CSV table of C-alpha atoms in Angstrom, one decimal:
chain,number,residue,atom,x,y,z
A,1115,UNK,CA,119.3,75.1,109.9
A,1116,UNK,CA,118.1,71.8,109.4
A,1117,UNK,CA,115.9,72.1,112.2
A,1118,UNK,CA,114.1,74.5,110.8
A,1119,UNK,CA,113.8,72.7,107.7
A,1120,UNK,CA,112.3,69.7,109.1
A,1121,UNK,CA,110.3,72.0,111.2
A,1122,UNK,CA,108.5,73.7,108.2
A,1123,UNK,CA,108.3,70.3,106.1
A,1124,UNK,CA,106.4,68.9,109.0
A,1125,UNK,CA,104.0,71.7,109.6
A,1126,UNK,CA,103.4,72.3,105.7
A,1127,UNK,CA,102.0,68.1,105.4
A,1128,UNK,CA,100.5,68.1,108.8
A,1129,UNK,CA,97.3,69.4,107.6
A,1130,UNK,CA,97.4,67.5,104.6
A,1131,UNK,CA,97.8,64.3,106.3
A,1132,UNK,CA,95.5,65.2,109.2
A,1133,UNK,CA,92.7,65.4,106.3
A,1134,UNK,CA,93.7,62.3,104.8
A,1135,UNK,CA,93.5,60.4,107.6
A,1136,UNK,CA,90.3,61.5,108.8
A,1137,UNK,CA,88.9,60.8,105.1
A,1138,UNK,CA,90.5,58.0,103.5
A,1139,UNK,CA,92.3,56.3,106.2
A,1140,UNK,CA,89.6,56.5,109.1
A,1141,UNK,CA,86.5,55.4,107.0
A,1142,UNK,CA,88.7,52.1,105.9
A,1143,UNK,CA,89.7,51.8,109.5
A,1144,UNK,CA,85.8,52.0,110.3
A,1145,UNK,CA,84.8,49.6,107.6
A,1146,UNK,CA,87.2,46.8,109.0
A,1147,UNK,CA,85.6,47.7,112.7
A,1148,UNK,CA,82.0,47.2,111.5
A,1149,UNK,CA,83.2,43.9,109.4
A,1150,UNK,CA,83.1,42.6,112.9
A,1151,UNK,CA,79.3,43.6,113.4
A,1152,UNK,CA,75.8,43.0,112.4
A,1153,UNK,CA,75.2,46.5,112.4
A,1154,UNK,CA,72.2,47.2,109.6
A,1155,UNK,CA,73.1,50.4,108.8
A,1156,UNK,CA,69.8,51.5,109.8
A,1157,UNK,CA,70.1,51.6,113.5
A,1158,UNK,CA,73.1,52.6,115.8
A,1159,UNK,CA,72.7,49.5,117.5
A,1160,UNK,CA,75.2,46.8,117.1
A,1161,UNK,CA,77.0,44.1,118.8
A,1162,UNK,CA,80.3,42.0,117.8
A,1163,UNK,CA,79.8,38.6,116.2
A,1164,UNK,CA,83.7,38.1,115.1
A,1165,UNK,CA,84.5,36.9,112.2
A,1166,UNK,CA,80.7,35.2,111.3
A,1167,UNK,CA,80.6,37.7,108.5
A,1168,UNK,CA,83.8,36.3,107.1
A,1169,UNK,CA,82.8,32.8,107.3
A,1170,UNK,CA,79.3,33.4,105.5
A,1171,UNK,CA,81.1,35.3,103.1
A,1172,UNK,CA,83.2,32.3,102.3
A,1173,UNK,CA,80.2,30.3,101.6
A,1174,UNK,CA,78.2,32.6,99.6
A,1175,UNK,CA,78.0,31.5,96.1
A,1176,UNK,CA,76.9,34.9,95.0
A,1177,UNK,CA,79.9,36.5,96.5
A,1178,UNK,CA,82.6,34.3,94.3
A,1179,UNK,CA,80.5,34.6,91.0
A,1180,UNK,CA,80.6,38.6,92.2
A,1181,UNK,CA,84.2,37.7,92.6
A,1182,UNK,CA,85.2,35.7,89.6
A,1183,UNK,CA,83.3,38.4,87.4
A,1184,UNK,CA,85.6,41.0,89.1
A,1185,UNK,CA,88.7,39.1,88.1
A,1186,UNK,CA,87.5,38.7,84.5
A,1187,UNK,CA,87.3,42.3,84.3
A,1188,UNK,CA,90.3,43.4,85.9
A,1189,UNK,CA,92.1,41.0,83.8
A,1190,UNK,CA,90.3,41.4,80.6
A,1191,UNK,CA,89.6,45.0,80.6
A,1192,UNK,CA,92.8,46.9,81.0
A,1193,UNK,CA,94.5,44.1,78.8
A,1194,UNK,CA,92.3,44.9,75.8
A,1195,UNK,CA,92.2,48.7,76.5
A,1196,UNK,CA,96.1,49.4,76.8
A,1197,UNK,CA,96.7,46.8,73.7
A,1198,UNK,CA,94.3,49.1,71.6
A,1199,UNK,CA,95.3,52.8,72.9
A,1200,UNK,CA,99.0,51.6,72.2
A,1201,UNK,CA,98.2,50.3,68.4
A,1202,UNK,CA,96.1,53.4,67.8
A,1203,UNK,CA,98.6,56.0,69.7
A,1204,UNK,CA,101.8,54.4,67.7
A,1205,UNK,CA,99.9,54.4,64.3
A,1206,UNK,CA,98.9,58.4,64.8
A,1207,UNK,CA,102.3,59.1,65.8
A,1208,UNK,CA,104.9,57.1,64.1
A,1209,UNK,CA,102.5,55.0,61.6
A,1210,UNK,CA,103.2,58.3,58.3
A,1211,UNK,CA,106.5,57.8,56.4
A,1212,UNK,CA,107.8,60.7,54.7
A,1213,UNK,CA,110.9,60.9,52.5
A,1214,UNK,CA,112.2,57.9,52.2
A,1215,UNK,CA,113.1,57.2,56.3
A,1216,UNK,CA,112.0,60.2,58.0
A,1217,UNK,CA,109.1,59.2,60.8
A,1218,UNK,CA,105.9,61.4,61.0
A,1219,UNK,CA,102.3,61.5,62.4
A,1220,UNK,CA,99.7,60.4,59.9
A,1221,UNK,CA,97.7,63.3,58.9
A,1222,UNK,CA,94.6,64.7,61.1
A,1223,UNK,CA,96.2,62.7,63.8
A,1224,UNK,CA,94.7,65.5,66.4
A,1225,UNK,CA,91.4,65.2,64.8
A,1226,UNK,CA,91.3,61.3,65.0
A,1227,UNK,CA,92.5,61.6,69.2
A,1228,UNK,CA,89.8,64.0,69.5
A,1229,UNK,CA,87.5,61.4,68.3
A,1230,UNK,CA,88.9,59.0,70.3
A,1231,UNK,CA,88.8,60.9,73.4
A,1232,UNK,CA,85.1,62.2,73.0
A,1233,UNK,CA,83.9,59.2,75.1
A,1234,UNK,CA,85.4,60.7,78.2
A,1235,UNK,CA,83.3,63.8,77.6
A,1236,UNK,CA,80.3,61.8,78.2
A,1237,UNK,CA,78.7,60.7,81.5
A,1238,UNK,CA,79.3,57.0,82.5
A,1239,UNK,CA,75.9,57.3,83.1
A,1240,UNK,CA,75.3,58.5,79.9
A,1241,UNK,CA,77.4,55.7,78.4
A,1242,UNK,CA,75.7,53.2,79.7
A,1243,UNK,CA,72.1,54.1,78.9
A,1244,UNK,CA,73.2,55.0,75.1
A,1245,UNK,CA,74.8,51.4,75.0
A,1246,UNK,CA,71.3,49.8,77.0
A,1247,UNK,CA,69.5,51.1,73.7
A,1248,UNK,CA,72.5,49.8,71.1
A,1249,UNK,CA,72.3,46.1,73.0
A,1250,UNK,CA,68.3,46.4,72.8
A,1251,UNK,CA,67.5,42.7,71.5
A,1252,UNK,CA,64.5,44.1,69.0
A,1253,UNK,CA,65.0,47.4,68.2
A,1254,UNK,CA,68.8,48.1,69.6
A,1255,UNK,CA,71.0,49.7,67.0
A,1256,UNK,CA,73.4,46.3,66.8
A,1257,UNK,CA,71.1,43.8,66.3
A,1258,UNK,CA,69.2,45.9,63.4
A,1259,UNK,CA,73.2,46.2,62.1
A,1260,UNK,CA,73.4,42.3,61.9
A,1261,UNK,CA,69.7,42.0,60.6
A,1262,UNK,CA,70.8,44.6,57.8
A,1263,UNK,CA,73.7,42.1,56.9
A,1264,UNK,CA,71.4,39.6,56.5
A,1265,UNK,CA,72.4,37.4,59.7
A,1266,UNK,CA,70.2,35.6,61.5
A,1267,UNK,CA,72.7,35.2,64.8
A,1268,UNK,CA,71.4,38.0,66.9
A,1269,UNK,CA,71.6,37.2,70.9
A,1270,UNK,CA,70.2,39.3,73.8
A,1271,UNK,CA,73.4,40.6,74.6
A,1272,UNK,CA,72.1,42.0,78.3
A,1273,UNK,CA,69.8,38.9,78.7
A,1274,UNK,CA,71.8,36.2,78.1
A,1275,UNK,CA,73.9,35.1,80.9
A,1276,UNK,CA,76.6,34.2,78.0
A,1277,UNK,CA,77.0,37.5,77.0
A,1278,UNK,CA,76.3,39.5,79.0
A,1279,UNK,CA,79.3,40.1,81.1
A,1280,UNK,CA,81.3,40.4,77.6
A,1281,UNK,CA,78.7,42.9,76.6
A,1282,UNK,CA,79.6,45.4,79.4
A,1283,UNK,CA,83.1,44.7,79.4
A,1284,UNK,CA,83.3,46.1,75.9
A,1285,UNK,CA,81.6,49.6,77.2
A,1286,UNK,CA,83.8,49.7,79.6
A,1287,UNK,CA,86.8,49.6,76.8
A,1288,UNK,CA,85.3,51.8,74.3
A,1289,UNK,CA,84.7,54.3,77.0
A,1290,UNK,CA,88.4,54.4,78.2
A,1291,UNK,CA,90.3,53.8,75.6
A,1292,UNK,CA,90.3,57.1,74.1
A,1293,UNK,CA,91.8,58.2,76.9
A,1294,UNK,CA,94.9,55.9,77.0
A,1295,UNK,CA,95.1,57.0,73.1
A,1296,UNK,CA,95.9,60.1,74.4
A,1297,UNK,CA,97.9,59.3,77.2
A,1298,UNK,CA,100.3,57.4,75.3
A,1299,UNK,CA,100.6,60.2,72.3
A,1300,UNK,CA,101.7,62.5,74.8
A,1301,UNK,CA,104.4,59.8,75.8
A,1302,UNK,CA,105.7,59.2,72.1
A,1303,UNK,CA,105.7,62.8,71.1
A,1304,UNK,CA,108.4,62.6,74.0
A,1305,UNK,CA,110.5,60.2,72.2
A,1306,UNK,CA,113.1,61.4,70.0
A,1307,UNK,CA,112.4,60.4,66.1
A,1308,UNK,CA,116.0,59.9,65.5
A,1309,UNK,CA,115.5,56.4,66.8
A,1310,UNK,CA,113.0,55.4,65.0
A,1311,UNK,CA,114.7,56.6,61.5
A,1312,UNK,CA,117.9,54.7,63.0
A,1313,UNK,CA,115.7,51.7,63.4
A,1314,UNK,CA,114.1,51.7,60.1
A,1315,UNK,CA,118.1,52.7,58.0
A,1316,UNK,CA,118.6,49.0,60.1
A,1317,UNK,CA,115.7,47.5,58.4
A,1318,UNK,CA,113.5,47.4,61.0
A,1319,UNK,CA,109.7,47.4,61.0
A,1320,UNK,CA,107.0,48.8,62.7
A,1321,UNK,CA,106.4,45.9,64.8
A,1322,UNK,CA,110.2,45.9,65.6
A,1323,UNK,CA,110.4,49.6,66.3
A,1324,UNK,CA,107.3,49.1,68.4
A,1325,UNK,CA,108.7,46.3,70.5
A,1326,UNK,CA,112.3,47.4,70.9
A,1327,UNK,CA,111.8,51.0,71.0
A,1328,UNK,CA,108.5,52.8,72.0
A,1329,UNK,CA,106.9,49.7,74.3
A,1330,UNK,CA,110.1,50.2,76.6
A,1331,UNK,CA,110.5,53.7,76.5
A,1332,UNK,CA,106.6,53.9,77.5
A,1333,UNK,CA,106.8,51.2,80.0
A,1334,UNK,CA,106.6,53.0,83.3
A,1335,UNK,CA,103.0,54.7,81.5
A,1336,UNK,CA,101.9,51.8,80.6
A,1337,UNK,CA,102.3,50.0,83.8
A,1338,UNK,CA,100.7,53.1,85.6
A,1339,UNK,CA,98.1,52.8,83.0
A,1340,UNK,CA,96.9,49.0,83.9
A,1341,UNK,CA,96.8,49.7,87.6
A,1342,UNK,CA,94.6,52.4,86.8
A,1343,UNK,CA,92.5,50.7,84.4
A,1344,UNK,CA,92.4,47.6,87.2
A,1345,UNK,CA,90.8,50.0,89.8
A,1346,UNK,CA,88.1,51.2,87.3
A,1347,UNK,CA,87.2,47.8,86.3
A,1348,UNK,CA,87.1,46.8,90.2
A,1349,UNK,CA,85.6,50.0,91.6
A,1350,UNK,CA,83.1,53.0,90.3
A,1351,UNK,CA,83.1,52.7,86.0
A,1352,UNK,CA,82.5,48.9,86.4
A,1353,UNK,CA,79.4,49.5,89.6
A,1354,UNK,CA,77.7,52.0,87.5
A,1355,UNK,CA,78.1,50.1,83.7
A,1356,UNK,CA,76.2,46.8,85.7
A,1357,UNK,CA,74.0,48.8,88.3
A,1358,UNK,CA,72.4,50.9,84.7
A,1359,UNK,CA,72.3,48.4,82.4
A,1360,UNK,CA,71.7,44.6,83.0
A,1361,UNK,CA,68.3,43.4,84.6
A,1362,UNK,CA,67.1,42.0,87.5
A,1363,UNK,CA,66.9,42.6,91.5
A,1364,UNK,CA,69.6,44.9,92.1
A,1365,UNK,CA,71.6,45.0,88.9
A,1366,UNK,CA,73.5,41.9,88.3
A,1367,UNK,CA,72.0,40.6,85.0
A,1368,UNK,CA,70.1,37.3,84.6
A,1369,UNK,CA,71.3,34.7,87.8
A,1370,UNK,CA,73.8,37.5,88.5
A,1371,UNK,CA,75.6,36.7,85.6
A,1372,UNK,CA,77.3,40.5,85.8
A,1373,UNK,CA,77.4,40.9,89.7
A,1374,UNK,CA,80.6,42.6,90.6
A,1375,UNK,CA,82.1,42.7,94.2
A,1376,UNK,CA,81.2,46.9,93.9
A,1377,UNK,CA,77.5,46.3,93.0
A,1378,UNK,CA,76.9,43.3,95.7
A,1379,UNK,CA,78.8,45.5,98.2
A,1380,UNK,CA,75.9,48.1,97.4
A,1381,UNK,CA,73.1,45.5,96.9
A,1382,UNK,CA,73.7,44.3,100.7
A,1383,UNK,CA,73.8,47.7,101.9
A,1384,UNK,CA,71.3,49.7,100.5
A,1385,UNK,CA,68.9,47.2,99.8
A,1386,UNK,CA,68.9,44.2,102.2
A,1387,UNK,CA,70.3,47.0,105.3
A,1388,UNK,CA,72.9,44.2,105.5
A,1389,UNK,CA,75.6,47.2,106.1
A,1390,UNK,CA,78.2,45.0,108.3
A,1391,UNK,CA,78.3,42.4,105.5
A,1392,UNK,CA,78.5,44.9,103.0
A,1393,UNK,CA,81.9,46.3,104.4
A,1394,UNK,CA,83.1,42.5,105.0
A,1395,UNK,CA,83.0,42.3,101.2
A,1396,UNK,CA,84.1,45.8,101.4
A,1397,UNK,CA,87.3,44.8,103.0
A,1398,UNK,CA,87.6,42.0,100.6
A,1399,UNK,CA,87.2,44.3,98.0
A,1400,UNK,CA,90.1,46.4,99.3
A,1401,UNK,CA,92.3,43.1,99.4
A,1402,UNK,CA,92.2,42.4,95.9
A,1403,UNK,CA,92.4,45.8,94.8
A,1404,UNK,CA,95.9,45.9,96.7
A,1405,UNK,CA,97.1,42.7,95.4
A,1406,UNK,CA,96.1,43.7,92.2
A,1407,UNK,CA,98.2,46.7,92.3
A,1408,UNK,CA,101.0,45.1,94.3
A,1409,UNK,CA,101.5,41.9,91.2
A,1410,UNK,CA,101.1,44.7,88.2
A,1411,UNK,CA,104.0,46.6,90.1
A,1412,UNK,CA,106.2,43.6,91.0
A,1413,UNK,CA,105.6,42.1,87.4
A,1414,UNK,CA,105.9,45.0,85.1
A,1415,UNK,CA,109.3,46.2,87.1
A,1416,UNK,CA,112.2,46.6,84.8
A,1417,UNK,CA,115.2,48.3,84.5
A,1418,UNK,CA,114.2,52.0,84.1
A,1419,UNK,CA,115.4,53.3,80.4
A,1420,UNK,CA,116.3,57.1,79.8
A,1421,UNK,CA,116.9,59.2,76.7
């Protein structure tokens, strides 16, 4: 009997895995291989140079500004966006009071998350060219808003190597962040209101009932949360934020003040046929991203609460 069990659990994932490994696992195997290369990616001929790729990637400044952007973002980005979808999800769901201590929604809470989750409706692409017109220096939406006010502080957000980084970090929050809002009022519809109204017959606040009550019961979310928002900001939303709208050769912003290890990968690829170092910074890539995940799941683990 268990033979047979085993028997059909193995052939039911064999196809499964046999496409998995030919699609995910097999390209990252191939990547490594060709790390070891100065293929171009423009001719099948190649020949092994060991780890040369590796030791000019150590010494190429580009590569650690690329790199040190990448950790601004993964650090800043998910930190901001999980902070503000938490505030905004726990004031639509628990932030109305009604009778005395009974715990409600505020009203046109599904109309407000549907406001916040509009950005996801939009292209990235879409995003970033709306916000390209909003940071225009001269005639961009926020620098007419701070000319309106009667401020004379209005900086090239895109052009200034100061702020320019900052300046895409922020689309990348605003255009996420709605759909954490959402994530998270799913996870405190969950939670049983008789703790809150026990909390606040104790006394307790909102920044108490937050803390002791709906940040713990939401932890496992939230942690799942940050190591997703961590692989945006090192992967595809934070490539295609840079790549549309800072200037200069290949993206990057003025002195490559918004290169990211996603857009140098493609800048060495696709435009200097540099494909072998490409994947070495590929790999790299893959390293951080791991470790990334690997510290946000050793950190945030905690006893798992039920209810």
């Amino acid at each position: 009997m268990h033979h047979g069990k085993y028997r059909f659990v193995t052939g039911f994932l064999a196809a499964p895995l046999a496409l998995y490994t030919l699609f995910v696992i097999w390209p990252f195997l191939q990547a490594v291989y060709y790390s070891f290369t100065d293929w171009t990616g423009l001719s099948p001929e190649y020949a092994m140079v060991g780890l040369r790729n590796y030791e000019r990637m150590l010494g190429d400044e580009v590569f650690w500004k690329s790199f040190q952007h990448s950790l601004v973002l993964v650090l800043l980005v998910p930190l901001v966006t999980l902070s503000l979808a938490l505030f905004f999800a726990f004031m639509l769901n628990v932030g109305g009071r009604r009778r005395g201590a009974a715990v409600t929604g505020v009203r046109g809470s599904g109309f407000y998350k549907i406001v916040y989750f509009f950005p996801q409706v939009l292209s990235i692409a879409i995003v970033a060219l709306l916000f390209q017109f909003a940071y225009s220096p001269n005639s961009g939406a926020i620098n007419s808003g701070l000319r309106a006010v009667g401020l004379e502080w209005q900086p090239d957000w895109l052009g200034d190597p100061d702020w320019a980084l900052w300046s895409v970090a922020a689309v990348l929050v605003w255009c996420t962040v709605g759909f954490f809002v959402v994530l998270f009022s799913a996870g405190m519809s969950s939670i049983p209101h008789d703790f809150y109204e026990a909390a606040l017959l104790d006394g307790a606040g909102r920044a108490t009932t937050f803390f002791r009550i709906t940040l713990p019961l939401l932890w496992d979310t939230v942690r799942s949360g940050w190591i997703y928002m961590g692989i945006l900001a090192l992967g595809a939303e934070a490539f295609a934020v840079v790549h549309i709208m800072t200037v200069g050769p290949g993206g990057g912003g003025p002195d490559h003040s918004t290169t990211v290890l996603p857009l140098y990968v493609y800048a060495k690829a696709f435009r200097d046929g540099q494909a072998a170092y490409a994947t070495t910074i590929g790999v790299a890539l893959l390293v951080v991203t791991l470790a990334f995940a690997a510290v946000v799941l050793r950190l945030g683990r905690r006893e798992r609460l039920e209810f």
